[in-house]
Short mmCIF file of C-alpha atoms and ligand atoms in Angstrom, two decimals:
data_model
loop_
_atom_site.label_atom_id
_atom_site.label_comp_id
_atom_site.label_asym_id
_atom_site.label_seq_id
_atom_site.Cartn_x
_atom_site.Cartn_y
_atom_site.Cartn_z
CA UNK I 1 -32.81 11.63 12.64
CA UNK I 2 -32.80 14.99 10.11
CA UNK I 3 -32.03 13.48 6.90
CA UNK I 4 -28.60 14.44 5.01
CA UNK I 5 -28.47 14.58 1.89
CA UNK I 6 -25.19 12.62 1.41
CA UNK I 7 -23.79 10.06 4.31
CA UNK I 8 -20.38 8.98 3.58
CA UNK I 9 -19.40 6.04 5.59
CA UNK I 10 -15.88 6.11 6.59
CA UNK I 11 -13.78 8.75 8.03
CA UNK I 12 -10.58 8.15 5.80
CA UNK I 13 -8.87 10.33 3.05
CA UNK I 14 -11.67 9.01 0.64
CA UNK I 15 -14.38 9.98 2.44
CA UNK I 16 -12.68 13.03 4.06
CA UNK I 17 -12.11 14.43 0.36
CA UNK I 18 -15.49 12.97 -0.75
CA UNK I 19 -17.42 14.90 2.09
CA UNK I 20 -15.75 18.20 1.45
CA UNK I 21 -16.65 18.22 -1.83
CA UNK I 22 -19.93 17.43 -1.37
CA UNK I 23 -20.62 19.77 1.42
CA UNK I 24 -18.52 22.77 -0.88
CA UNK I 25 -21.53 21.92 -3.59
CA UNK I 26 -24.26 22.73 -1.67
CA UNK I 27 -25.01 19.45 -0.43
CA UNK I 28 -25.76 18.42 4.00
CA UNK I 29 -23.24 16.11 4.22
CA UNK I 30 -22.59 13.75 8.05
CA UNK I 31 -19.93 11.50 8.13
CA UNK I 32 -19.94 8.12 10.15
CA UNK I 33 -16.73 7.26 11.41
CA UNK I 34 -16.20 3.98 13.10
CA UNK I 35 -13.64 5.49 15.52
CA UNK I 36 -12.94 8.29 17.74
CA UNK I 37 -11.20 10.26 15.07
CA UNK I 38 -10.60 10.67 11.11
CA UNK I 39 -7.92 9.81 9.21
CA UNK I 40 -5.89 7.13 11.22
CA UNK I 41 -4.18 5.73 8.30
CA UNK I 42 -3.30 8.83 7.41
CA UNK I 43 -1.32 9.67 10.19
CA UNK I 44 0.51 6.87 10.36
CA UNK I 45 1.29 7.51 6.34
CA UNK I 46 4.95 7.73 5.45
CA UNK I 47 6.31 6.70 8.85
CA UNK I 48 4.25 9.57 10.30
CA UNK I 49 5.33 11.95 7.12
CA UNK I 50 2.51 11.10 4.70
CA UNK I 51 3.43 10.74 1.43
CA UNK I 52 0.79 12.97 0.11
CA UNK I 53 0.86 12.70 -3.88
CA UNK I 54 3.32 11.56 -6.59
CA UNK I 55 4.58 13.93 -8.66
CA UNK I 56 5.14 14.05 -12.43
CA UNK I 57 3.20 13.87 -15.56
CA UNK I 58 -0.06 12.52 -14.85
CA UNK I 59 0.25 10.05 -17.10
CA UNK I 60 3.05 8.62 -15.59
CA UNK I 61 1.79 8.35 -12.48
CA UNK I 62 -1.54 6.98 -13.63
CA UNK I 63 0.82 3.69 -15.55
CA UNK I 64 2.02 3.13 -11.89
CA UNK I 65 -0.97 1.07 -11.22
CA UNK I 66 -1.80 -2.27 -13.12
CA UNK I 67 -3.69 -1.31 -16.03
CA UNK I 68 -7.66 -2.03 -14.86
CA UNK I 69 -6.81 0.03 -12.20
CA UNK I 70 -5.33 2.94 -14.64
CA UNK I 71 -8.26 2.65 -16.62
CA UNK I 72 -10.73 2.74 -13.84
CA UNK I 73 -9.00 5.93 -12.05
CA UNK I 74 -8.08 8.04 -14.49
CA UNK I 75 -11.27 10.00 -15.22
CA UNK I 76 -11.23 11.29 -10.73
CA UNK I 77 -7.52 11.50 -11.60
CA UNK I 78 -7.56 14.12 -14.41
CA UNK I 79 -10.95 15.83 -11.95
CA UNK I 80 -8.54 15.87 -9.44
CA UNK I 81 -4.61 16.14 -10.19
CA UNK I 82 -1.86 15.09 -7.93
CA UNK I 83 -0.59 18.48 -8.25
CA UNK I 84 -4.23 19.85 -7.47
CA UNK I 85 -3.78 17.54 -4.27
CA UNK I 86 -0.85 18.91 -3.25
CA UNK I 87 -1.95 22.68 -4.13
CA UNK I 88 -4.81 22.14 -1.68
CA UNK I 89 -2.22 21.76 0.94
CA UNK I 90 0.38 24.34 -0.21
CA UNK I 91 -2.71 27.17 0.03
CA UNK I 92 -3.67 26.24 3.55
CA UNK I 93 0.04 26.36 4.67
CA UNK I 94 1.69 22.80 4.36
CA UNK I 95 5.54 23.25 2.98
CA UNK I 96 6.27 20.15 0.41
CA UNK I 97 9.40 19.17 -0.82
CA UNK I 98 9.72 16.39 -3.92
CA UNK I 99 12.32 13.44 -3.66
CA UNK I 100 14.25 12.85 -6.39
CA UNK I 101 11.94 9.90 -6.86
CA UNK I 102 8.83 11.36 -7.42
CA UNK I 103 7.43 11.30 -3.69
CA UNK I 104 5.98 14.57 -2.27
CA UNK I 105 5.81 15.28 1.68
CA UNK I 106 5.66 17.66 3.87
CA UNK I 107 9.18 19.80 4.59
CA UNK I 108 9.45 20.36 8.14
CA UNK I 109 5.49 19.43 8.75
CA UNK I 110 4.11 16.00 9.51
CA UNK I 111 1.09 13.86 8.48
CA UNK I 112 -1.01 15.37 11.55
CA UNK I 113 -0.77 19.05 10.00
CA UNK I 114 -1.94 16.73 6.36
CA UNK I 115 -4.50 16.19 8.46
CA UNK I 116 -5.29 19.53 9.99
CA UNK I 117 -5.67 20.90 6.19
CA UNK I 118 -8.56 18.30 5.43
CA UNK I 119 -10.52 18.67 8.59
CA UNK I 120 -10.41 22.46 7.92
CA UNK I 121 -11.86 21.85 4.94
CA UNK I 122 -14.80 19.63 6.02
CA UNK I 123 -15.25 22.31 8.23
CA UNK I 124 -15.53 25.16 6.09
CA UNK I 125 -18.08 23.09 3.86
CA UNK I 126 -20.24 22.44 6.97
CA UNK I 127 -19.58 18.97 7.27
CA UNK I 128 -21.48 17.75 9.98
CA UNK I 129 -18.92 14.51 11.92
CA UNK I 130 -20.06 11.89 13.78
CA UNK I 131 -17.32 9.90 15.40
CA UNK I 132 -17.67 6.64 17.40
CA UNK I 133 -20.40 5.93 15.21
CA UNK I 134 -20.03 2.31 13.31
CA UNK I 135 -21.89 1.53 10.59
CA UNK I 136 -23.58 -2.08 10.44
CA UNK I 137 -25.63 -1.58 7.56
CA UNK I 138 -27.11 -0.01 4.37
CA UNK I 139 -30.35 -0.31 3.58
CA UNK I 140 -31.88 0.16 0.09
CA UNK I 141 -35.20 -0.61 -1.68
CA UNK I 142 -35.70 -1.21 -5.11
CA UNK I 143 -32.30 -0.98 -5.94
CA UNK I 144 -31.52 2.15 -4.49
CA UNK I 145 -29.93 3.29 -1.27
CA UNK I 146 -32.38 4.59 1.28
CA UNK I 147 -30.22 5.13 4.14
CA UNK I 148 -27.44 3.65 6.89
CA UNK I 149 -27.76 2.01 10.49
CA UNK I 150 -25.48 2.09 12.87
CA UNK I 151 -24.58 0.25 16.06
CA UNK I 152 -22.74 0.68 18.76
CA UNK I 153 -18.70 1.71 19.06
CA UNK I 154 -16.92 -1.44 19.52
CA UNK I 155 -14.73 -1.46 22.61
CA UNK I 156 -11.49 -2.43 20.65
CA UNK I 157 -11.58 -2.07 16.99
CA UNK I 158 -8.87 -4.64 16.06
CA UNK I 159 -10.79 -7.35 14.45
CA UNK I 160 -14.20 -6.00 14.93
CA UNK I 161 -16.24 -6.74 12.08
CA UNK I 162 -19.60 -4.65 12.02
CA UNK I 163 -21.37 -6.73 10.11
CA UNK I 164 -24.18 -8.36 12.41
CA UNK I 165 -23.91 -6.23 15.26
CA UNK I 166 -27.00 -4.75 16.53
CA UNK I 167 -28.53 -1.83 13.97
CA UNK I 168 -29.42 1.04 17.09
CA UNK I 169 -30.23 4.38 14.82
CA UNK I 170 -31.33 4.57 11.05
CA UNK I 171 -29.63 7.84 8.89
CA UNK I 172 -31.94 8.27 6.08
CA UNK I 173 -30.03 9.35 3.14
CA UNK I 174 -30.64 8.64 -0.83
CA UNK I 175 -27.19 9.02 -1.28
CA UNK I 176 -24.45 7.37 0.43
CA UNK I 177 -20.64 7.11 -0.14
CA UNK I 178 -19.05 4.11 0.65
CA UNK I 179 -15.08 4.67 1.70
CA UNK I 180 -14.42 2.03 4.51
CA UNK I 181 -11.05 1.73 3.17
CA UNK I 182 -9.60 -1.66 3.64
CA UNK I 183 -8.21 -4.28 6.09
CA UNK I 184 -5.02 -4.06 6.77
CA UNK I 185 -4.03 -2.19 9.92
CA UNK I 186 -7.51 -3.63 11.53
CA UNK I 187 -6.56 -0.98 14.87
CA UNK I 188 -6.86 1.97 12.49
CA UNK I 189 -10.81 0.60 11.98
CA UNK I 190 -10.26 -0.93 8.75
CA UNK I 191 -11.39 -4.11 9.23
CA UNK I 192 -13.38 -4.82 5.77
CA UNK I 193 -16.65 -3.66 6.49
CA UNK I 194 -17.63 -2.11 3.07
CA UNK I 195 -17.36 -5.97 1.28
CA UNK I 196 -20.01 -7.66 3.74
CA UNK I 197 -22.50 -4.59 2.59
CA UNK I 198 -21.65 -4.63 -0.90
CA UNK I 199 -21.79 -8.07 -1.42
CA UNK I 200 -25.22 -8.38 -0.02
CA UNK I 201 -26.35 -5.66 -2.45
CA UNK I 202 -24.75 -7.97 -5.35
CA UNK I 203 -21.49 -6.86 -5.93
CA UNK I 204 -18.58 -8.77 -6.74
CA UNK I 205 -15.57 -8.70 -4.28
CA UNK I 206 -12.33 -9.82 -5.84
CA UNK I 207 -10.36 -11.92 -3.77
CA UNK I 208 -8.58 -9.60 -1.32
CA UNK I 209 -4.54 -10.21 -0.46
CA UNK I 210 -1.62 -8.27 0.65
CA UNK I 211 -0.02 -5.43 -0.83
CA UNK I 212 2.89 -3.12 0.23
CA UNK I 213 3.87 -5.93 2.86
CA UNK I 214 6.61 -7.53 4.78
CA UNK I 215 7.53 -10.89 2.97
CA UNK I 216 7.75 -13.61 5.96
CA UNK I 217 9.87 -16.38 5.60
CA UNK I 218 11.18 -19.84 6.62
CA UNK I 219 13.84 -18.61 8.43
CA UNK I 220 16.68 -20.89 9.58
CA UNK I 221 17.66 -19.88 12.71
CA UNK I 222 20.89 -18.17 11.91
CA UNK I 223 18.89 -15.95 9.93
CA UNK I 224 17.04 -14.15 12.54
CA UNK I 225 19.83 -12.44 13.52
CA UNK I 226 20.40 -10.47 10.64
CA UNK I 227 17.22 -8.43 12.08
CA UNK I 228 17.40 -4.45 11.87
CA UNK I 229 20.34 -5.16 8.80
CA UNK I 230 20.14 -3.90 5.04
CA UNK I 231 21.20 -4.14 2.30
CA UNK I 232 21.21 -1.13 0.00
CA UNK I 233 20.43 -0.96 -3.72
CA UNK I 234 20.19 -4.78 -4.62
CA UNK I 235 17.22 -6.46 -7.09
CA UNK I 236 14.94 -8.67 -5.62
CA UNK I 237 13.95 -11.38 -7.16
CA UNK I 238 10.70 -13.98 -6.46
CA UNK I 239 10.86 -17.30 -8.39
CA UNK I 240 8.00 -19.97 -8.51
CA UNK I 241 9.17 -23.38 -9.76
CA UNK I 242 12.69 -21.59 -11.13
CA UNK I 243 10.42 -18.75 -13.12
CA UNK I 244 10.66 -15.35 -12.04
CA UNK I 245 7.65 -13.89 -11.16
CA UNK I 246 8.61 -9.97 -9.50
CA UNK I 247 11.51 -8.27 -9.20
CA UNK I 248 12.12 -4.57 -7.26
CA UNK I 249 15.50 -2.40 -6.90
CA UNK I 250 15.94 -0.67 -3.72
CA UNK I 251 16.61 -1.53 -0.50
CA UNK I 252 15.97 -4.53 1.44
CA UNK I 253 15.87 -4.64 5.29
CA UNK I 254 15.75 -7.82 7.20
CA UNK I 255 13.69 -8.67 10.19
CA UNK I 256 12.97 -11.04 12.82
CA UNK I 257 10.64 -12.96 10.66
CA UNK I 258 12.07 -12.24 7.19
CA UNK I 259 12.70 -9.33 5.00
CA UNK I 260 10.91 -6.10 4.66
CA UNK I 261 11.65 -2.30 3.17
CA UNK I 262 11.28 -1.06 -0.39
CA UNK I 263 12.24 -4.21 -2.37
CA UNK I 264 10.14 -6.56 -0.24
CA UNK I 265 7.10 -4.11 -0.29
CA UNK I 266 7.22 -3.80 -3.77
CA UNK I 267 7.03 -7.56 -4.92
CA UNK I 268 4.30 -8.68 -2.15
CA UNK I 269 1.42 -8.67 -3.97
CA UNK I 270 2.61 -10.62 -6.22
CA UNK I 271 4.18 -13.18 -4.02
CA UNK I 272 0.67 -13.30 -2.34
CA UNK I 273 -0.64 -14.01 -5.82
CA UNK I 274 1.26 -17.13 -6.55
CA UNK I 275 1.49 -18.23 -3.09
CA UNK I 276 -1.46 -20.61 -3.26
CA UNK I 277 -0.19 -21.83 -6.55
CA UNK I 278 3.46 -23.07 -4.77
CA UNK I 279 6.67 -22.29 -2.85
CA UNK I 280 8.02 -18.90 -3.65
CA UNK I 281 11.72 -18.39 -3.04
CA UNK I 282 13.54 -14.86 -3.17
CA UNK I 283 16.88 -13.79 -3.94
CA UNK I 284 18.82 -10.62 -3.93
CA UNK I 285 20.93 -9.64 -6.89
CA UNK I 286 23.74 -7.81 -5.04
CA UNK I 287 25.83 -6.08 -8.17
CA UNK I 288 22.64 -5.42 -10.20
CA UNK I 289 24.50 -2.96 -12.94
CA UNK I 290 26.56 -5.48 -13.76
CA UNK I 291 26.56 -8.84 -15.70
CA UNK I 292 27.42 -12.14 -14.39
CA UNK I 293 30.25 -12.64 -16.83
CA UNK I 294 31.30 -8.90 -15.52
CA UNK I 295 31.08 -10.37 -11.85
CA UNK I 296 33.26 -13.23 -12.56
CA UNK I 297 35.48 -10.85 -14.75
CA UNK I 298 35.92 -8.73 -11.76
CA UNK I 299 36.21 -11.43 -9.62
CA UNK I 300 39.18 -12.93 -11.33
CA UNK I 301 40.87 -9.45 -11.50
CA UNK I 302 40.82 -9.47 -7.25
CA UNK I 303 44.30 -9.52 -6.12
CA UNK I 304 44.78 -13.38 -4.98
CA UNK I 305 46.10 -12.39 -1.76
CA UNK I 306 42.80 -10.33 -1.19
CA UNK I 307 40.82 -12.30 1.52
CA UNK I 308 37.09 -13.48 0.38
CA UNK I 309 35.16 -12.24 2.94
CA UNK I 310 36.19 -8.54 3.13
CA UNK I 311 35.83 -8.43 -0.82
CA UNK I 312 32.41 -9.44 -0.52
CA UNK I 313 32.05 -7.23 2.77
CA UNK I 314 32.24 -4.22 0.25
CA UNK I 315 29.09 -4.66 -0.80
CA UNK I 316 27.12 -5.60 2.39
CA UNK I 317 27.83 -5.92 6.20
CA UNK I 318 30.00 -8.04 6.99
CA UNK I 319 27.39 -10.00 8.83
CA UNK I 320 25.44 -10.58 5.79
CA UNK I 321 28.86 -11.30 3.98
CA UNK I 322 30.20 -13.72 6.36
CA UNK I 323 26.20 -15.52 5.73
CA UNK I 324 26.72 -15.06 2.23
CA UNK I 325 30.20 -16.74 1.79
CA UNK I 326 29.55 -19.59 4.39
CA UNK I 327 26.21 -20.56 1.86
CA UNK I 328 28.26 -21.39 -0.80
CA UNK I 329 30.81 -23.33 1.35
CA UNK I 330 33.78 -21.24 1.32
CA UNK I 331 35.84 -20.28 4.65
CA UNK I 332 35.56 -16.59 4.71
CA UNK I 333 39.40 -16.37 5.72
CA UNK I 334 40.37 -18.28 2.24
CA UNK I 335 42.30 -16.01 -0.27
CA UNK I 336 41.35 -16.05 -3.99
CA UNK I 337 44.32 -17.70 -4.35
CA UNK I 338 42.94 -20.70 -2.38
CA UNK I 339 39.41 -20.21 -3.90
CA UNK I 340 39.19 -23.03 -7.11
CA UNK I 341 37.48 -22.16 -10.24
CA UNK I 342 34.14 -23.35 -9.01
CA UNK I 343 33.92 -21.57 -5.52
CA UNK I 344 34.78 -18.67 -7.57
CA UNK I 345 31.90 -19.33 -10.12
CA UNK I 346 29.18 -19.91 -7.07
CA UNK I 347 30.83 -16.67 -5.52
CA UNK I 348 29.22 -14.50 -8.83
CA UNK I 349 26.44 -16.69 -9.05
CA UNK I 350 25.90 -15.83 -4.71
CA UNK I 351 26.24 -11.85 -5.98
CA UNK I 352 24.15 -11.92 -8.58
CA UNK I 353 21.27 -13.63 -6.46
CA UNK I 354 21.69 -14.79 -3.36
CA UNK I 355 19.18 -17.03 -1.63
CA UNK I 356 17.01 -15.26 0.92
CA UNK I 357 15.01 -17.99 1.61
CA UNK I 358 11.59 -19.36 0.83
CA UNK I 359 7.97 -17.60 1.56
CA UNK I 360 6.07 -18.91 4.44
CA UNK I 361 3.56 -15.96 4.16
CA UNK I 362 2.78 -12.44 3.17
CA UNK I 363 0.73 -11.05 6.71
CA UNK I 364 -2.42 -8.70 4.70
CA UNK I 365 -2.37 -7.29 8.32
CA UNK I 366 0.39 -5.84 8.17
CA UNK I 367 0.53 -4.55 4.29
CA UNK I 368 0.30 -0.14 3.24
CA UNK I 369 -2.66 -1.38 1.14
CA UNK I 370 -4.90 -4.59 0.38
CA UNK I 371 -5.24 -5.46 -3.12
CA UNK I 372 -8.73 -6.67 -3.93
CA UNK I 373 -12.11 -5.58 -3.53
CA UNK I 374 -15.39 -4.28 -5.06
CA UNK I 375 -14.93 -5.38 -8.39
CA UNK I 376 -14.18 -1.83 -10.49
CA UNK I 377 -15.91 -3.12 -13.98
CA UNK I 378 -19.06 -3.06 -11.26
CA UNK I 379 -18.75 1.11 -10.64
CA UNK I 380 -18.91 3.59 -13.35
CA UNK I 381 -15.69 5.48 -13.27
CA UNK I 382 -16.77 8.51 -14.19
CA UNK I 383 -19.13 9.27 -11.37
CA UNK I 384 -18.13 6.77 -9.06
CA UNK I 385 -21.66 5.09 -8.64
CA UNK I 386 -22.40 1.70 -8.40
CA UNK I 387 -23.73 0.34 -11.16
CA UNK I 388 -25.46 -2.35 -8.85
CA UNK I 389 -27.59 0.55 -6.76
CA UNK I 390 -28.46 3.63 -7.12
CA UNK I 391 -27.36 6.13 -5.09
CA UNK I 392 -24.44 4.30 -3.79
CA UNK I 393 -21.07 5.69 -4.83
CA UNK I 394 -17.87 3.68 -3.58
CA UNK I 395 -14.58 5.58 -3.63
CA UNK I 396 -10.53 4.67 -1.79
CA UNK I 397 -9.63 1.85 -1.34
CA UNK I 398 -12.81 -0.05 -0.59
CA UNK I 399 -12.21 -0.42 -4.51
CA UNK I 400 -10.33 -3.44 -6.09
CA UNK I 401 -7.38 -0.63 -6.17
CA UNK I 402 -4.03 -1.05 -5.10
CA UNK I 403 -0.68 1.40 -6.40
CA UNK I 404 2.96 0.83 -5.23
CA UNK I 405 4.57 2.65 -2.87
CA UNK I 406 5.09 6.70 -3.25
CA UNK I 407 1.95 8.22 -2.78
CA UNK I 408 -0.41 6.77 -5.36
CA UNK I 409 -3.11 5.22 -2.76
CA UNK I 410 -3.26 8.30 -1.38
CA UNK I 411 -4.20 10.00 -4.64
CA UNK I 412 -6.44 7.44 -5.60
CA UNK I 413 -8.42 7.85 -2.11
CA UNK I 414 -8.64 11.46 -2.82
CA UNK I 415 -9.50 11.88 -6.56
CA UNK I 416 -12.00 8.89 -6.35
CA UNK I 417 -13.49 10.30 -3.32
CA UNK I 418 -13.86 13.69 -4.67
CA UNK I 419 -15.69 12.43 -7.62
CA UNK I 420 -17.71 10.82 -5.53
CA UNK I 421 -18.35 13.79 -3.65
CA UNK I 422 -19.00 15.72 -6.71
CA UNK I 423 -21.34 13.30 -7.82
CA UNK I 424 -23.45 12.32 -4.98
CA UNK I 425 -23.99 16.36 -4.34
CA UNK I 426 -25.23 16.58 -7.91
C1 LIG Q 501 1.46 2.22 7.66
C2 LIG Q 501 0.86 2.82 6.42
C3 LIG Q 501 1.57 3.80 5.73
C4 LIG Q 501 1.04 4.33 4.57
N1 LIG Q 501 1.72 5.34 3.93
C5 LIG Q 501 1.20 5.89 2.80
C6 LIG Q 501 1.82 7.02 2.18
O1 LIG Q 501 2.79 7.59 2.71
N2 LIG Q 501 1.29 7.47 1.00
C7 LIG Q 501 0.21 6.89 0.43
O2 LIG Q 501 -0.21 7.32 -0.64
N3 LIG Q 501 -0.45 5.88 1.03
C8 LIG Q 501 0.01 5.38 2.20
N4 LIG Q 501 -0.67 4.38 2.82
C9 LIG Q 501 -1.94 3.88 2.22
C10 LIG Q 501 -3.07 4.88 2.47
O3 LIG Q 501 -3.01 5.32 3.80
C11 LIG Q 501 -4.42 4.23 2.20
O4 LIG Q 501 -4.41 3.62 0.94
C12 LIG Q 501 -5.53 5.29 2.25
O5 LIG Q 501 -5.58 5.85 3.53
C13 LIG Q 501 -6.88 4.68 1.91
O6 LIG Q 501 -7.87 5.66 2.11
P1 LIG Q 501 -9.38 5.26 2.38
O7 LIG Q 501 -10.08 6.52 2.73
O8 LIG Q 501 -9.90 4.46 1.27
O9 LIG Q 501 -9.33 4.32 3.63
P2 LIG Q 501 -8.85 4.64 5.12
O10 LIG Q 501 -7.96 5.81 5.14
O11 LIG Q 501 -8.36 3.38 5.66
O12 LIG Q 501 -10.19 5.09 5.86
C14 LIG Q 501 -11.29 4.22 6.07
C15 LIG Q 501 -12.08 4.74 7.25
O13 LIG Q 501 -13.31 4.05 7.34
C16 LIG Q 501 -13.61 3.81 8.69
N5 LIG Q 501 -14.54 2.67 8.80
C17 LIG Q 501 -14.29 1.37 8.54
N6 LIG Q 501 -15.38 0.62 8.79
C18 LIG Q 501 -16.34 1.49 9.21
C19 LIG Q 501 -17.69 1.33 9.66
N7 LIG Q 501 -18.26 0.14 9.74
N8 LIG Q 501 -18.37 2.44 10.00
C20 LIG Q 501 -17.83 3.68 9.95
N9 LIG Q 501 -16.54 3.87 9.58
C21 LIG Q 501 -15.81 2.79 9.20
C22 LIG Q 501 -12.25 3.51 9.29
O14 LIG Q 501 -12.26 3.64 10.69
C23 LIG Q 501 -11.38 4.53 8.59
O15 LIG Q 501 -11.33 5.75 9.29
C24 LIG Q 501 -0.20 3.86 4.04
C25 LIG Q 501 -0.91 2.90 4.76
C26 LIG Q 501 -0.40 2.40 5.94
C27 LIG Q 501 -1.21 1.37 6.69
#
């Protein structure tokens, strides 16, 4: 096999944007790519949209993430700007638009022309691809990298770990990038490769759990039927032994096996935290601009010939509200009138949060992002090499690296793997 200079392992926006660089430096540059094409996750980003970047002061964006993770990606961050992200696009053609929120995507494009953009830039810096081509191995001696085996394509990739498969070919390289991404959405290939590798060569993986998931939870069976219903513009909030341990304003959608959307995605990894550590129940603030005392206030003030359940029906459907007023054990077709000072209190205590139920599990499967992984204190941020071996440069979110929801992952895939790029051409 004709030696590369750089082998990036990992097909993904990471290694896309890390190969490109690379290859626009000067440097022969092959990615392996576990599946028959690059950038799966990406074009399933954003419902099929991508959310490319975040926009906003850098700064801003960088205090999305918890603050190790700020810290550690802020150096590829300032090398490579959101808005320099999303300028790469605009020059090859891609329309963006900005939501009021912060979240850039494409206008009337979708993640597959995101995707174009990048492969037409690994083209134009003579990036040599090799798909269908798992890697099962790196090899290094001394302490630094001397190359990458791989085996062969698994039939299905869901669940396909290529850790001991057979090694068929050896890529001799003395400088490899490692962006296997992570393990959620095993079909997409992501099935936590990179950790089995980089634990063998002595790094430290931090415990890897769910992030940007679904919540599941122990549903009675009345429950279930609120599948496919929402409820817009509540608070979430997770409690642990009566403490509250996340909270998230948005939406909240409910499913067939518990609640989902904005609010639930944005509170999972830390439910997944404390999960080991004891029940976690959540509960939705319905009237979150206003006090409880305000509630009540406004509760008193309802006309007592107002029906309950068409009161509380203005703030949710009325399935949910007819759920809502039977939990605290009111008839919905009582008037204030008949409603006693004590129904009325548990009505504004229901509003201000109402019992979704408790956790059974948060499925990592299933999550935008793991949390977790090779431990950053253990990679120099600046150039994105290990600081275990040498010539091994680890970039997306192979990294203990997880942001919320709005393009961040994204951004840190691309500025970390363009440093790495940068670096492993140099
Ligand atoms: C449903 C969904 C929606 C999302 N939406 C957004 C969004 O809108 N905006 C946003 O910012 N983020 C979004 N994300 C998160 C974002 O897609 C990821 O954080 C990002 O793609 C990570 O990039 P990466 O290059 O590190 O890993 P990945 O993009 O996952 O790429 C890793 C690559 O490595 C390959 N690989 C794995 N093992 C091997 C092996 N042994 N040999 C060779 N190749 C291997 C995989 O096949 C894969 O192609 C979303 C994620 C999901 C699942």
């Amino acid at each position: 096999m004709s030696k590369s200079d750089v082998i990036v392992i990992g097909g993904g926006a990471a290694g896309i944007m890390a190969a490109y660089r690379a290859g626009q430096l000067g440097a022969r540059v092959t990615i392996l790519e576990k599946t028959s094409r690059l950038g799966t996750k990406i074009l399933i980003s954003g419902g099929g949209k991508c959310n490319v970047a975040h926009d906003g002061p850098l700064e801003e964006v960088l205090r999305a993430f918890r603050k190790n993770e700020t810290q550690f990606i802020r150096p590829a961050c300032y090398r490579l700007t959101n808005r320099q992200i999303v300028s790469m696009m605009t020059e090859r053609g891609l329309n963006v638009y900005t939501r009021p929120d912060g979240r850039v995507f494409p206008l009337d494009q979708t993640a597959k022309d995101v995707l174009a953009i990048l492969v037409g830039y690994l083209e134009e810096s003579g990036v040599e691809v090799r798909l269908d081509s798992p890697v099962v191995g790196i090899e290094a001696v001394d302490g630094r990298v001397t190359g990458v085996y791989t085996g062969e394509p698994p039939e299905a990739h869901s669940g396909y770990r290529m850790r001991n498969a057979e090694r068929k070919q050896f890529w001799p390289a003395d400088r490899v990038i490692l962006a296997t991404g992570g393990s959620s959405y095993p079909n997409c290939g992501t099935t936590g490769d990179g950790w089995d590798w980089a634990r063998d060569l002595g790094h430290s993986i931090v415990p890897v759990r769910a992030s940007l998931a679904p919540i599941y939870l122990n549903l009675e069976p009345s429950r279930v039927e609120f599948s496919g219903v929402a409820l817009r513009d509540v608070v979430v909030r997770a409690r642990q032994g009566g403490k509250e341990i996340a909270r998230w304003r948005g939406d909240l959608l409910f499913t067939h096996q518990g609640v989902s959307g904005p609010t639930a995605l944005g509170i999972s990894r830390v439910v997944a935290e404390f999960l080991p550590g004891g029940d976690v129940s959540l509960e939705a603030d319905i009237l979150p601009d206003l006090k409880h005392e305000e509630v009540l206030a406004r509760l008193q003030s309802v006309s007592p010939r107002s029906r309950v359940l068409p009161v509380v029906a203005e703030h949710m459907a009325e399935r949910l509200a007819a759920a809502l007023v039977s939990d605290i054990g009111v008839e919905p077709d009582r008037t204030f009138a008949q409603l006693d000072r004590k129904s009325r209190n548990r009505l504004g205590e229901a509003l201000k949060g109402w019992k979704l139920g408790v956790v059974r599990t948060v499925p990592l499967e299933k999550g935008e992002c793991v949390a977790g992984g090779i431990a950053l204190d253990e990679v120099d941020p600046q150039t994105l090499e290990s600081r275990k071996v040498g010539g091994l440069f680890i970039c997306g979110e192979v990294l203990d690296i997880a942001g919320p929801v709005g393009g961040y992952n994204l951004q840190a895939a691309f500025a970390t793997g363009y440093v790495a790029g940068e670096s492993a051409a140099r």
